[in-house]
XYZ file of C-alpha atoms in Angstrom:
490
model
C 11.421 -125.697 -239.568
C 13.724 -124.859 -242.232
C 15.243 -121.369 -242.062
C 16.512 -119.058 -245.348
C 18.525 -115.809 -244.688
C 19.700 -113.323 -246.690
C 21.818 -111.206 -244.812
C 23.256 -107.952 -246.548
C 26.290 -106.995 -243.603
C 29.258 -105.145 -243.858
C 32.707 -105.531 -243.519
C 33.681 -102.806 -242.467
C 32.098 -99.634 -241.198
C 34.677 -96.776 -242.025
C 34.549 -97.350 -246.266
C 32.550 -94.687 -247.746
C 32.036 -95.523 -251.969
C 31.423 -98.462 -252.401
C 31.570 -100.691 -250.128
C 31.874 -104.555 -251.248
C 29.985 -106.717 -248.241
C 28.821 -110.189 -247.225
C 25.193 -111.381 -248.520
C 24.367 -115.302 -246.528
C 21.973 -117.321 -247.530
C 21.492 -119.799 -245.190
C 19.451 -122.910 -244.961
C 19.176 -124.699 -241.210
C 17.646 -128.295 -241.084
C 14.270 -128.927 -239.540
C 13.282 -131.983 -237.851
C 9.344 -130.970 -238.643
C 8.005 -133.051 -241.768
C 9.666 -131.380 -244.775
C 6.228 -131.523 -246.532
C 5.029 -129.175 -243.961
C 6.056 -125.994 -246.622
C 4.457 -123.462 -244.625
C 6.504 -123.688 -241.339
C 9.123 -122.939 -243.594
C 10.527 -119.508 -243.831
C 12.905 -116.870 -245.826
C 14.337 -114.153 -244.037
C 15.624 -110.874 -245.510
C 18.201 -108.765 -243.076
C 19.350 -105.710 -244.442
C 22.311 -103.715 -242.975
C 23.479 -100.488 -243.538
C 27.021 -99.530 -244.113
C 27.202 -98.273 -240.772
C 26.784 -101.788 -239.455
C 22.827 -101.316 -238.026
C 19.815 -102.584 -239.090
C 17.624 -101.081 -241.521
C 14.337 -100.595 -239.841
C 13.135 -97.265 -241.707
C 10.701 -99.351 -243.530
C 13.390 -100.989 -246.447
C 11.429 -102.817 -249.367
C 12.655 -106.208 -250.615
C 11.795 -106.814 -254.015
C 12.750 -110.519 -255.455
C 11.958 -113.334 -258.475
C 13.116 -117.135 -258.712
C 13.549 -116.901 -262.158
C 9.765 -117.226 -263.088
C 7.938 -114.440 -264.756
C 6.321 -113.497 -261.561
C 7.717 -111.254 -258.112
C 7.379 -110.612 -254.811
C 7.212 -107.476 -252.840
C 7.596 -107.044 -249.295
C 8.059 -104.023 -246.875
C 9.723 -103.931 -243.242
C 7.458 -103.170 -240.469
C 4.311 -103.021 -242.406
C 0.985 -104.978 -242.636
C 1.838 -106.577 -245.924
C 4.716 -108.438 -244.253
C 4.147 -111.995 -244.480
C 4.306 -112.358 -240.713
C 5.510 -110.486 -237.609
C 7.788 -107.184 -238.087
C 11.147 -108.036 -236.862
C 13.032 -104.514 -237.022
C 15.088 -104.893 -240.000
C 14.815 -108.632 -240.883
C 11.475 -109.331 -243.171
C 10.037 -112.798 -242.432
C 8.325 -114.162 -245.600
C 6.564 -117.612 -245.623
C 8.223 -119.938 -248.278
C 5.176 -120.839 -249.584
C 3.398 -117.357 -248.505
C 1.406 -115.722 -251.897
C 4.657 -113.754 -252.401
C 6.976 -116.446 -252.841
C 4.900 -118.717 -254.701
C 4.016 -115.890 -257.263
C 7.427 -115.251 -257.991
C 7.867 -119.021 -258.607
C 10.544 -119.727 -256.112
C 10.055 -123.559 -255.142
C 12.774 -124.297 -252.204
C 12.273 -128.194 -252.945
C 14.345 -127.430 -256.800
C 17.285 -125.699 -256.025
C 16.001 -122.565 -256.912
C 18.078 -119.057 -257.674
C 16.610 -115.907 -256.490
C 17.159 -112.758 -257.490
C 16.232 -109.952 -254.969
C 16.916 -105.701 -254.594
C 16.832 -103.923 -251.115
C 15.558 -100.523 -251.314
C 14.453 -97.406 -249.107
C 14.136 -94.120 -249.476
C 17.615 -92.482 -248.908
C 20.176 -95.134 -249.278
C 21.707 -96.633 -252.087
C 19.459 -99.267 -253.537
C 21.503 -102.885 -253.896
C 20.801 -105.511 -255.678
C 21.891 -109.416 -256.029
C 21.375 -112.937 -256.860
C 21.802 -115.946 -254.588
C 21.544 -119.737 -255.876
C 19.705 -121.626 -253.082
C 20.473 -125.349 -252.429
C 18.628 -127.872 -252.574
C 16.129 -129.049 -250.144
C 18.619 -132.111 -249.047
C 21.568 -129.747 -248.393
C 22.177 -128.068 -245.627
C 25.620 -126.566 -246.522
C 25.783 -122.423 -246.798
C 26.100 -120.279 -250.129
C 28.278 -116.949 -249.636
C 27.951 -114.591 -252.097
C 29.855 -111.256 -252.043
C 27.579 -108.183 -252.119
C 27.375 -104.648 -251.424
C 25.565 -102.974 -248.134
C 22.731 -100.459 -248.512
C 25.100 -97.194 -248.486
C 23.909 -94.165 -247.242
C 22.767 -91.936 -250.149
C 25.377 -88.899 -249.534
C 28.433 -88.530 -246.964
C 30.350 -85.508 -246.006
C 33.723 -86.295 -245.817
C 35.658 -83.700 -244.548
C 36.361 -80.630 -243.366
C 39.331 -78.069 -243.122
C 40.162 -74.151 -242.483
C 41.659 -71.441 -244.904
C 45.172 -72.791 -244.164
C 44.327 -76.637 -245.097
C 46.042 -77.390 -241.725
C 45.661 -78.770 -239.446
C 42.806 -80.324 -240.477
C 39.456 -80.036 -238.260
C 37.815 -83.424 -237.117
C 34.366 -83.697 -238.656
C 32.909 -84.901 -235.156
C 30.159 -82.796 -234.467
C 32.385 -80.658 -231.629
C 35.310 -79.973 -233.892
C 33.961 -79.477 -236.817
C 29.722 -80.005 -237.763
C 28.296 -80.787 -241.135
C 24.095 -79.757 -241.133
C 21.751 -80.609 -243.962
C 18.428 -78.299 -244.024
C 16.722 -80.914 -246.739
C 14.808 -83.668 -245.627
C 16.261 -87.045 -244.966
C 15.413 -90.344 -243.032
C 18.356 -90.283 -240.936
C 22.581 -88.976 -240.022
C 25.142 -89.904 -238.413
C 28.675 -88.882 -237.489
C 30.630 -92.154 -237.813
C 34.684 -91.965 -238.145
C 35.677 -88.611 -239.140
C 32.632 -88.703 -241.775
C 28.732 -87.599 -241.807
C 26.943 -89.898 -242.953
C 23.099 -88.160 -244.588
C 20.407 -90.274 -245.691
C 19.172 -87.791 -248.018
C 15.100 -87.457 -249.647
C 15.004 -84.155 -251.201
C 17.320 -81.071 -252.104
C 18.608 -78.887 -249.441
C 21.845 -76.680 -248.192
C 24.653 -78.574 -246.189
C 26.807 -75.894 -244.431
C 30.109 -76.831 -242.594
C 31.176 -74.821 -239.627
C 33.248 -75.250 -236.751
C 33.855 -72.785 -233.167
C 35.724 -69.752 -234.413
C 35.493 -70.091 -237.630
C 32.985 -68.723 -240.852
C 30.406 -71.178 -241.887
C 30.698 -71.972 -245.157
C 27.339 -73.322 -247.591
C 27.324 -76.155 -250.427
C 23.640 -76.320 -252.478
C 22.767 -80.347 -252.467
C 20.245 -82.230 -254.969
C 19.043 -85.187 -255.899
C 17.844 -87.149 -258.558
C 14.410 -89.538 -257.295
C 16.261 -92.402 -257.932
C 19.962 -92.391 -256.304
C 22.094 -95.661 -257.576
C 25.375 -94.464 -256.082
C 26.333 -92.456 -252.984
C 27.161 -88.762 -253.592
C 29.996 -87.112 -251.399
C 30.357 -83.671 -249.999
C 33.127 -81.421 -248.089
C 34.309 -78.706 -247.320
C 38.268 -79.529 -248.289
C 40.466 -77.630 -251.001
C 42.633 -80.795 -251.479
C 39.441 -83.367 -252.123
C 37.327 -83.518 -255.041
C 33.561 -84.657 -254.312
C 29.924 -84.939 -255.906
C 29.507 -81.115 -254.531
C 32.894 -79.393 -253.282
C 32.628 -76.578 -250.258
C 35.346 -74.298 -249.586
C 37.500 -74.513 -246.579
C 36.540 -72.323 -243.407
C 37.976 -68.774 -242.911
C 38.923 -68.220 -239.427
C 36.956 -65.696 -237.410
C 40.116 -62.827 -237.383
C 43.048 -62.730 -239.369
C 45.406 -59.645 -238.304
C 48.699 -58.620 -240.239
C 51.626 -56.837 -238.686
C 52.838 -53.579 -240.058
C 55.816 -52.139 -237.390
C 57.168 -48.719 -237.997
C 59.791 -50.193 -240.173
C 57.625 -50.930 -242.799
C 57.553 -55.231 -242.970
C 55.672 -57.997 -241.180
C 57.069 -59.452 -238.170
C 56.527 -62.950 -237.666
C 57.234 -65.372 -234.791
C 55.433 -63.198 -232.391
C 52.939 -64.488 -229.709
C 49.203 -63.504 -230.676
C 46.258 -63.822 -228.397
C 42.432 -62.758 -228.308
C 39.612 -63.637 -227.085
C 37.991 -63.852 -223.589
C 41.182 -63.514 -220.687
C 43.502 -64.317 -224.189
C 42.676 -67.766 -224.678
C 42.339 -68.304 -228.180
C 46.139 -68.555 -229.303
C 46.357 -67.293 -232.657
C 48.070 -69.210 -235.895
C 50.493 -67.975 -238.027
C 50.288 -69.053 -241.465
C 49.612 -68.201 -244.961
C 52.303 -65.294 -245.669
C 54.748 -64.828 -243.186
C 53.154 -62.034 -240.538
C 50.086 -63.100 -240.969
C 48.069 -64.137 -237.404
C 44.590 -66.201 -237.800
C 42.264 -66.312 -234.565
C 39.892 -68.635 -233.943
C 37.894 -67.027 -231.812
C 34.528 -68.416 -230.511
C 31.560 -66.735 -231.367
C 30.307 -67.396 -227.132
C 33.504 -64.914 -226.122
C 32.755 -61.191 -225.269
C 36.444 -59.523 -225.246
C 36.948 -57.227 -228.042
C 40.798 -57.424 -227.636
C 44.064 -59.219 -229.214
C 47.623 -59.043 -227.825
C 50.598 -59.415 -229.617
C 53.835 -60.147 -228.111
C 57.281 -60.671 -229.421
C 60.688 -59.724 -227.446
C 62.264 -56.273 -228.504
C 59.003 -54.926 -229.560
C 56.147 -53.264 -227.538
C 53.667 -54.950 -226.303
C 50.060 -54.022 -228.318
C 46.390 -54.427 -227.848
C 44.183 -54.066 -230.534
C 40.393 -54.156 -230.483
C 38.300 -55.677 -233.062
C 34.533 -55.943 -233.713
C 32.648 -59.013 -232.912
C 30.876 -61.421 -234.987
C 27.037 -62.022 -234.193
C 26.440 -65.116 -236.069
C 28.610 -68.269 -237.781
C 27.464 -67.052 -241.097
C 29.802 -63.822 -240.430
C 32.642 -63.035 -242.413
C 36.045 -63.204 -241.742
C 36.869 -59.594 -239.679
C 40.576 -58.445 -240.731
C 42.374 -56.168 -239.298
C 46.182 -54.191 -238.964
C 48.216 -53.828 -236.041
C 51.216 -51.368 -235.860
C 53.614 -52.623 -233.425
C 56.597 -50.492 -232.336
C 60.404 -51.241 -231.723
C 60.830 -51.451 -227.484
C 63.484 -48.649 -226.637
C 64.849 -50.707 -223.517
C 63.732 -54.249 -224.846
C 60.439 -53.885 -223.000
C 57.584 -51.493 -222.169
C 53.731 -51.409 -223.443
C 51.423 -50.075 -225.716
C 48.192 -49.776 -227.158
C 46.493 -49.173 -230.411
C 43.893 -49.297 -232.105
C 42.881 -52.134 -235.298
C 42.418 -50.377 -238.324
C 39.639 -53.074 -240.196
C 39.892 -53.334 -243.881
C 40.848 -49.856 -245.258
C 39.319 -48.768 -248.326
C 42.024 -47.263 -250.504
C 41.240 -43.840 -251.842
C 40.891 -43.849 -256.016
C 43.579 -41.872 -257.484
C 41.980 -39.396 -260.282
C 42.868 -39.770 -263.875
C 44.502 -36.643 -265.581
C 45.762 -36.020 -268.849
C 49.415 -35.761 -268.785
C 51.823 -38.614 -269.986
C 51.747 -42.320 -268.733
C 53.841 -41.987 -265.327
C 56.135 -45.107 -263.877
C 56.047 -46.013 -260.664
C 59.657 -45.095 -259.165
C 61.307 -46.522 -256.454
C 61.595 -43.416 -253.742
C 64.656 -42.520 -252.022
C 65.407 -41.994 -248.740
C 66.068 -38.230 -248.053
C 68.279 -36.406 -245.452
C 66.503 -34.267 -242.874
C 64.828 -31.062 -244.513
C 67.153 -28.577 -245.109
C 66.387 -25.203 -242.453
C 64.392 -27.746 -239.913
C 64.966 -26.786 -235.873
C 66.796 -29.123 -233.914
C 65.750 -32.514 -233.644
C 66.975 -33.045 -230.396
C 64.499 -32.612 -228.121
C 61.320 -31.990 -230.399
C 57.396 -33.486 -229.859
C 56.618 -36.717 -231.895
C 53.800 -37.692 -232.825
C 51.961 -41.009 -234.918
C 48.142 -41.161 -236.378
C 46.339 -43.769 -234.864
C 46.534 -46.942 -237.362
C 48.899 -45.088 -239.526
C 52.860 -45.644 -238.761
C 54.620 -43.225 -239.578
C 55.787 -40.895 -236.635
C 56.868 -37.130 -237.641
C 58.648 -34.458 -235.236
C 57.092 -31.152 -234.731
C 59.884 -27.641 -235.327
C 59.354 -24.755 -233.579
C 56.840 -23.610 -235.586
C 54.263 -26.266 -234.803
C 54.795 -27.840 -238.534
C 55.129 -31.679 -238.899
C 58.298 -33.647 -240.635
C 58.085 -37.040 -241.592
C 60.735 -39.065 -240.262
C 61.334 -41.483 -243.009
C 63.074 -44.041 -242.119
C 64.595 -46.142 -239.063
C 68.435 -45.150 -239.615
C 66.770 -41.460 -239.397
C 64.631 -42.271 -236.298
C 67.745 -43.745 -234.365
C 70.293 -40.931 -235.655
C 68.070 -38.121 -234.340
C 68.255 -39.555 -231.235
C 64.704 -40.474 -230.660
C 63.243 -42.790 -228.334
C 59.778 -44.518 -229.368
C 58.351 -44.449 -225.860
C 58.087 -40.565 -226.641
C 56.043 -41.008 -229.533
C 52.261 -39.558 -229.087
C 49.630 -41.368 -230.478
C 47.065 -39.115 -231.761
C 43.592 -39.901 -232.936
C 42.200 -39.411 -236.583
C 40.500 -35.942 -235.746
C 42.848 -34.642 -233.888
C 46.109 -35.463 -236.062
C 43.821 -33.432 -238.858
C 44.301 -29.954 -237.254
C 48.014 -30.736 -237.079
C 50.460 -29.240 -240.114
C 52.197 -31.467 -241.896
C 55.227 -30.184 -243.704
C 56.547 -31.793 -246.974
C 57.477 -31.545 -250.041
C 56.564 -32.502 -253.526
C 58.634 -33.764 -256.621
C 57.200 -34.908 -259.538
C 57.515 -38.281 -260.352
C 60.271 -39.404 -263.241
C 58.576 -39.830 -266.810
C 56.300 -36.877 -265.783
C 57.266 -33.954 -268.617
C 54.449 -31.841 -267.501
C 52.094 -32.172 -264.594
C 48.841 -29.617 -264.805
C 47.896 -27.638 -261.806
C 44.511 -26.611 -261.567
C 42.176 -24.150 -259.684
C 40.236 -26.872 -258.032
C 40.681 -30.509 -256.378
C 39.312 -32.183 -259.783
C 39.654 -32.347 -263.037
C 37.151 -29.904 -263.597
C 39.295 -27.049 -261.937
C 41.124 -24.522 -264.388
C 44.760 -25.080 -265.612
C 46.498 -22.042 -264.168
C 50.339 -23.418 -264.385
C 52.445 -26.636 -264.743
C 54.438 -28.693 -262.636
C 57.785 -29.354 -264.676
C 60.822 -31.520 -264.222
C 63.193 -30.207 -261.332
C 60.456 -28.002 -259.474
C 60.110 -28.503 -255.731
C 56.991 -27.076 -254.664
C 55.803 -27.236 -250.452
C 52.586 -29.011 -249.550
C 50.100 -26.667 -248.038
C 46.910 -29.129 -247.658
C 45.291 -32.373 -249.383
C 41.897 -33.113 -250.582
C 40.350 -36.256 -252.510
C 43.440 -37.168 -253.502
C 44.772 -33.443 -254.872
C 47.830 -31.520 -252.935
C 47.655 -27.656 -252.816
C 50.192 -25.998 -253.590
C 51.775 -22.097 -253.918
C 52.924 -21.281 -257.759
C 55.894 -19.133 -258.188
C 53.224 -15.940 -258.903
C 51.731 -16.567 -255.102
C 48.773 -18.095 -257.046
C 47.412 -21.348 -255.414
C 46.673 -24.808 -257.149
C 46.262 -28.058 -256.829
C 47.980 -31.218 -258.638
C 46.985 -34.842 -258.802
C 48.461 -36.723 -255.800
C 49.276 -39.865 -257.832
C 52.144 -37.868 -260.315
C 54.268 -36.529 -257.350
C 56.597 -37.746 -254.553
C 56.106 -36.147 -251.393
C 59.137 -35.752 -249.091
């Protein structure tokens, strides 16, 4: 029985687009009569690039030149004979090949496609020998391709990059499709009809990519999630779960510190990005609500943070205020101040105003002694002030003025939001250079009366705030309020 195979296999299993492969057509001798046609049969084996079998129900579609064609599908009843899984057995003188004119006794070229609803469909043309030769043709060909891959994914920092694996990192597709795989670091879709691919990974936000397709696919399309790749449909990369940034007493970030969160600590956080900067990966399956950071001659601080319900949630940021140790150790807590909404300054009338650099000024003038006075710090807010004798606030302003009083930070109180409220804070207000005339009005807004002006070289004291407005006492006793965005307040 004489034996023809055409064999579309691939040579390798890790190339994504496209990938060149081995089509064999083989003819084996038979020691039957070879006028006994029908024991005589063709064989179509189709591979996909993954290396397997084919056995979703792949069409072969050929001619031998003639004006006629044959059809056959895998698995199905019009398959000349038995369903072999992949491999079509056709008859070489079955209906189908003799309508498409292919006569094995003549040498015969046939032309042939393999197609199936999402993969790539190939095509290509072998030149079969004649009847008295049993030598091999080898034709390079291409492999049926899988009809979209996902080829990567990565987080906000593009490093290190997360293994698309399923564990690491996952690629889903909610359209329909005949069959994926995870293969190499790629996901490999065989795609029949539009859909959403989202790319997540533990501790990190799931990002979405909108997929479609054309009915008739004659390429691979690629996805991912990547910054650095450019694909058929680009995702961006994943945000971690919690990004925190430093903000110490002294006013800058402090990197190099040791940053933990999660259940017992265990997710170590990354610094990255700007300098400062801490990025927690933090599974969605852990219940703490608390991050650590460590660093030596700084306290240690806790911070609390809200937690995410779903992988769909957005990144959660958040500020924590370390403080400088006293003895080069000690503790602390605090508490994560998340994403502060800055309050609008209100537009007034007078001239444009630059922004000037502010000095650092000396100790108020008339204060009580420093010495042993209260100090306190809002919660989330770092500055500390020292209470005088008469219960008024002074904002210490700087670091060289928190060491020279002769201050130690393990005395400083931290107060809560409500509470700091009812305290008095003492300062006082300068308006800002370029200012030739600042208004000051009956009321918090622009709406309020003008019942005075705030002029070059006048020093007025801060009695209270209000949506952005500071009250203070005109030289007549008369109270008003000016816009806090024209004045310095010392």
């Amino acid at each position: 029985m004489n034996k023809v195979l055409f064999r579309l296999k691939p040579l390798g299993r890790f190339l994504i687009l496209p990938i060149f492969l081995i089509s064999a057509f083989l003819l084996l001798p038979n020691k039957a009569n070879a006028a006994n046609d029908v024991s005589e049969y063709v064989f179509f084996r189709v591979d996909t690039e993954l290396d397997v079998l084919n056995d979703k129900g792949v069409t072969v579609h050929w001619t031998c030149g003639a004006a006629g064609n044959g059809s056959v599908t895998d698995n199905t009843t019009s398959e000349s004979t038995q369903a072999l899984d992949g491999i079509i057995k056709v008859a070489s003188k079955s209906k189908e090949m003799t309508d498409a004119g292919c006569d094995f006794k003549n040498g015969s070229t046939i032309t042939a496609s393999a197609s199936i609803n999402g993969w790539v469909t190939r095509k290509w043309t072998v030149a079969l020998p004649a009847s008295s030769s049993l030598a091999a043709a080898f034709t390079a060909r291409a492999s049926q391709d899988y009809d979209f891959v996902v080829t990567g994914v990565k987080n906000e920092l593009g490093t290190p990059s997360l293994t698309l694996n399923g564990s690491s990192a996952s690629a889903s597709y909610d359209g329909s499709s005949a069959s994926a795989s995870y293969s190499g670091v790629n996901k490999y879709i065989a795609a029949t009809g539009n859909g959403t691919l989202t790319g997540g990974a533990p501790g990190y936000v799931n990002k979405t990519v909108a997929i479609t397709f054309s009915d008739f696919i004659s390429a691979s399309q690629s996805a991912d999630f990547d910054d650095s790749q450019t694909s058929t449909f680009n995702g961006s990369q994943l945000p971690f779960a919690y990004k925190f940034t430093t903000a110490p007493y002294s006013g800058a970030v402090i990197s190099g510190a040791t940053f933990t969160a999660g259940d017992s600590g265990g997710t170590t956080c990354t610094e990255g990005g700007t300098t400062g900067i801490y990025y927690c990966p933090v599974p969605l399956s852990n219940s703490s609500t608390t991050a650590t950071f460590a660093k030596s001659g700084y306290t240690t601080t806790t911070t609390t943070y809200a937690l995410r319900s779903t992988p769909s949630d957005a990144q959660i940021s958040g500020t924590i205020y370390p403080s400088l140790s006293s003895s080069g150790g000690g503790g602390g807590s605090d508490t994560v101040t998340f994403t502060p909404t800055p309050t609008p300054t209100p537009g007034v009338t007078e001239s444009p105003t630059p922004t000037p650099t502010p000095s650092i000024s000396p100790w108020p003038s008339g204060s009580t002694s420093m010495t042993h006075s209260r100090l306190f710090r809002k919660s989330g807010d770092p500055k500390v002030y020292v209470q005088d004798d008469g219960g008024w606030l002074h904002w210490i302003k700087s670091l060289q003025d928190f060491t020279s009083g002769g201050y130690n930070w393990s005395d400083v109180q931290v107060v809560s939001g409500n509470n700091f409220a009812n305290l008095k804070i003492a300062s006082k207000l300068n308006l800002k250079k370029g200012i030739r005339k600042l208004n000051v009005r009956s009321l918090p807004s622009l709406k309020g009366k003008i019942i005075g002006g705030f002029m070059p070289g006048d020093q007025f004291d801060k009695k209270d705030s209000q949506n952005g407005w500071f009250e203070i006492t005109l030289p007549n006793g008369q109270m008003g309020w000016v816009s806090s965005g024209y004045v310095l307040e010392q």
